[in-house]
mmCIF file of C-alpha atoms in Angstrom:
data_model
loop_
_atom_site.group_PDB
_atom_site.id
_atom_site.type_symbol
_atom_site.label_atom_id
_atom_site.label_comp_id
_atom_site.label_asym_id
_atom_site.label_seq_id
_atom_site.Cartn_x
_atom_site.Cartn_y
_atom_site.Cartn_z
ATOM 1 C CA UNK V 1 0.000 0.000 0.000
ATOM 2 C CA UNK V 2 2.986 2.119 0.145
ATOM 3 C CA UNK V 3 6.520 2.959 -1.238
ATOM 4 C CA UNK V 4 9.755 1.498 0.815
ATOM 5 C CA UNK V 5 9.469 2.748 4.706
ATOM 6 C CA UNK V 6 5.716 3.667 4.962
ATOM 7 C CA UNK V 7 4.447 0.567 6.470
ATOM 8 C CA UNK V 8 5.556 1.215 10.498
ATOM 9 C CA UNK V 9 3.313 4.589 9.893
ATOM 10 C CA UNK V 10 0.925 2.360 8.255
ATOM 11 C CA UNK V 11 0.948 -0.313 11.235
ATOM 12 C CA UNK V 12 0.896 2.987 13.518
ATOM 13 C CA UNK V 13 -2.388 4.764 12.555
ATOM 14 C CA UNK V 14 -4.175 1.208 11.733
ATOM 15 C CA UNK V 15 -6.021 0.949 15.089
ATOM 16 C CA UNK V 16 -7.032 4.425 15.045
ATOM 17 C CA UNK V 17 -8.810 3.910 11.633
ATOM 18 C CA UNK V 18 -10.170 0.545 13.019
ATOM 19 C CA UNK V 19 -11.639 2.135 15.936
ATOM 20 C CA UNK V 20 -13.311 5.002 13.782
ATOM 21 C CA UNK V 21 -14.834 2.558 11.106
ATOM 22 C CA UNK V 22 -12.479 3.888 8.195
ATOM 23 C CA UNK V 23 -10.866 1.671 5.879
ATOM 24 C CA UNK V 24 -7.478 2.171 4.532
ATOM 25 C CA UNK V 25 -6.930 2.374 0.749
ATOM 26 C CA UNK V 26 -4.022 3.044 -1.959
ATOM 27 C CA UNK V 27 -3.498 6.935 -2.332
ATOM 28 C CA UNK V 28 -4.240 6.458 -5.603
ATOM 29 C CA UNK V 29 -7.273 5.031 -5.408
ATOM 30 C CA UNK V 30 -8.267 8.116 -3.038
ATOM 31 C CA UNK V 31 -11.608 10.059 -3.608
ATOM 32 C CA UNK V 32 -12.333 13.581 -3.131
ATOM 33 C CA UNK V 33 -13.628 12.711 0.601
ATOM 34 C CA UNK V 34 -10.749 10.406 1.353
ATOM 35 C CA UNK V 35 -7.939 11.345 3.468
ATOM 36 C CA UNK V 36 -4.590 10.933 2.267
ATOM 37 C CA UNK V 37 -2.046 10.451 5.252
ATOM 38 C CA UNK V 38 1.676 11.753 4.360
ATOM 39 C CA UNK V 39 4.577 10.083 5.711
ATOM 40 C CA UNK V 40 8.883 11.347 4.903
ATOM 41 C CA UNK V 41 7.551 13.578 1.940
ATOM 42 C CA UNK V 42 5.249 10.624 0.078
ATOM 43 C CA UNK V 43 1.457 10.035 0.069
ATOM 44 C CA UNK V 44 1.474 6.567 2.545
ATOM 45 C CA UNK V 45 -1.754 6.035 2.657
ATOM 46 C CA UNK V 46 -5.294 7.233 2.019
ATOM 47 C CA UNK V 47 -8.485 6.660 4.504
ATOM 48 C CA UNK V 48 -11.981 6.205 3.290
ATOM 49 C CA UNK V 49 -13.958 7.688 6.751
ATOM 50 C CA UNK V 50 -17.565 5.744 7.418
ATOM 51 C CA UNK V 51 -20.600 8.442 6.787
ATOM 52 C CA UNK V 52 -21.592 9.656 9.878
ATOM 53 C CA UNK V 53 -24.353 7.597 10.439
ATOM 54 C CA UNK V 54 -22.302 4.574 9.963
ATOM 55 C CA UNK V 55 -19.965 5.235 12.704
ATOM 56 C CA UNK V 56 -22.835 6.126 15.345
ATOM 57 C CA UNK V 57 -23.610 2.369 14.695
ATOM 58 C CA UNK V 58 -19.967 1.338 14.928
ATOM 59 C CA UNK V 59 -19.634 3.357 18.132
ATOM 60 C CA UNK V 60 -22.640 1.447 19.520
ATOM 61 C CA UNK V 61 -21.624 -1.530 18.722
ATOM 62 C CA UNK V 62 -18.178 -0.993 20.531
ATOM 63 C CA UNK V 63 -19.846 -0.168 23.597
ATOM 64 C CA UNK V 64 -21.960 -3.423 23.827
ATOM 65 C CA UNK V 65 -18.940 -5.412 22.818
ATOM 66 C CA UNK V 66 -17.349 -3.214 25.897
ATOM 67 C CA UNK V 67 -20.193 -3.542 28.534
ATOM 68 C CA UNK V 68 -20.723 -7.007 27.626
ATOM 69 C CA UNK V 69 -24.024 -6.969 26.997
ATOM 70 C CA UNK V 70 -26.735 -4.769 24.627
ATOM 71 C CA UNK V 71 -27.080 -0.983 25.687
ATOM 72 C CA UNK V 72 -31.028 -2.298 26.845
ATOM 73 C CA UNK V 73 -30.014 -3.995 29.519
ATOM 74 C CA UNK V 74 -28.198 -1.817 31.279
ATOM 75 C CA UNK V 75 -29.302 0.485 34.385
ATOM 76 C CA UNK V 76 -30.586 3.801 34.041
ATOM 77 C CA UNK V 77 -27.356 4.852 35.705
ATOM 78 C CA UNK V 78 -25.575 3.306 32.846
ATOM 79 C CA UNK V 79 -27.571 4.376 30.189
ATOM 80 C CA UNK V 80 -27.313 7.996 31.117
ATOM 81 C CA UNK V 81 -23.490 7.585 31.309
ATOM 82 C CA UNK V 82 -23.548 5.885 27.932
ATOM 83 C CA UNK V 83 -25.470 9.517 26.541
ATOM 84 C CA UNK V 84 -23.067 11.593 27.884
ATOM 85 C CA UNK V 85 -20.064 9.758 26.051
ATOM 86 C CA UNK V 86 -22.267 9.943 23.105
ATOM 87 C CA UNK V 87 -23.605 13.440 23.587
ATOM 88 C CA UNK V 88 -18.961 14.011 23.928
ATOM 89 C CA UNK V 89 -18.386 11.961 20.948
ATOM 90 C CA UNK V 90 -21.090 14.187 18.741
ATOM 91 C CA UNK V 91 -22.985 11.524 18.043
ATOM 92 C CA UNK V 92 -26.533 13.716 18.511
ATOM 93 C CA UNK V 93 -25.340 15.796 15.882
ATOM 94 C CA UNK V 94 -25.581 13.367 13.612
ATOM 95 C CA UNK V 95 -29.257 13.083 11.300
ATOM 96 C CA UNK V 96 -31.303 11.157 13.145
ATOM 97 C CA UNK V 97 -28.606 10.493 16.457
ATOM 98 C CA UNK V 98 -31.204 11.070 18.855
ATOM 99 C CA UNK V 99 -34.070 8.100 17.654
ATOM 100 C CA UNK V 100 -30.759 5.675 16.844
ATOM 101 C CA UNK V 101 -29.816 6.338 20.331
ATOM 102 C CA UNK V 102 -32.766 5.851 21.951
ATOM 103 C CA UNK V 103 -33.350 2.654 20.045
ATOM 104 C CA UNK V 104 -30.082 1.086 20.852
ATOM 105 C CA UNK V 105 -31.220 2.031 24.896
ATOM 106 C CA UNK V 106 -34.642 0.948 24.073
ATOM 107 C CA UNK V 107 -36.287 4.255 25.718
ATOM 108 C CA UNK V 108 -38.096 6.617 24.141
ATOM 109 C CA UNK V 109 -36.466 9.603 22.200
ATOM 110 C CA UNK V 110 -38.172 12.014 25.238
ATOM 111 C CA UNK V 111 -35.824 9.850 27.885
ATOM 112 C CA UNK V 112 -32.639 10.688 25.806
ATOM 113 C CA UNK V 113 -33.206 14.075 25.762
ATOM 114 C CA UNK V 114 -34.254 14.391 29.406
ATOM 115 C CA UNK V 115 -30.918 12.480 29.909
ATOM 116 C CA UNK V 116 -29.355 14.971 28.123
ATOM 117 C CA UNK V 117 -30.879 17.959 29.887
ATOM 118 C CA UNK V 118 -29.946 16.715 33.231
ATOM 119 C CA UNK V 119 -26.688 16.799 31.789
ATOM 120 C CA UNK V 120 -26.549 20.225 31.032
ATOM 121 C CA UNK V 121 -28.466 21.360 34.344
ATOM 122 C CA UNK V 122 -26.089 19.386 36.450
#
């Protein structure tokens, strides 16, 4: 994927482009929305970023895989701790972030965003 001496950087920023969802491409198979990474002066590699959308799911699925069980189950403790790591990582910005959300917890959309304001009045 790259020329002589790219592949430790390649090896390096692999995890981080796991954890986001991205996928890593040829430079020169880049798109307009890719992201080429640089490395010594030469394009290394390029980084084809999930939509949005796609990575709220990703991001949900990494925190069932880390509590161990789905976002449902849990407490209302938990579930208002899993909002505001959402709420940090921007995923109500996203179209539709609030009704994904709330499905994943299995409360209504009203519950997230009283979660949410409790959040900010706290």
């Amino acid at each position: 994927m790259s020329g002589a001496g790219g592949e430790p950087f390649i090896a390096a920023v692999k995890p981080l482009v796991d954890a986001m969802g991205g996928e890593m491409i040829p430079p020169d198979e880049a798109g307009p929305d890719d992201v080429v990474l640089s490395w010594e002066g030469r394009d290394a590699v390029a980084v084809r970023l999930p939509q949005l959308a796609d990575s709220l799911d990703h991001i949900l699925a990494a925190m069932e895989r880390r509590k161990g069980m789905p976002l449902a189950d849990l407490d209302r403790k938990a579930k208002q701790e899993v909002v505001r790591i959402l709420e940090a990582r921007g995923a109500f910005s996203v179209r539709h972030g609030v009704e994904t959300v709330a499905s994943a917890l299995g409360v209504s959309r009203f519950t997230v965003y009283n979660y949410l304001n409790r959040e900010k009045g706290a």
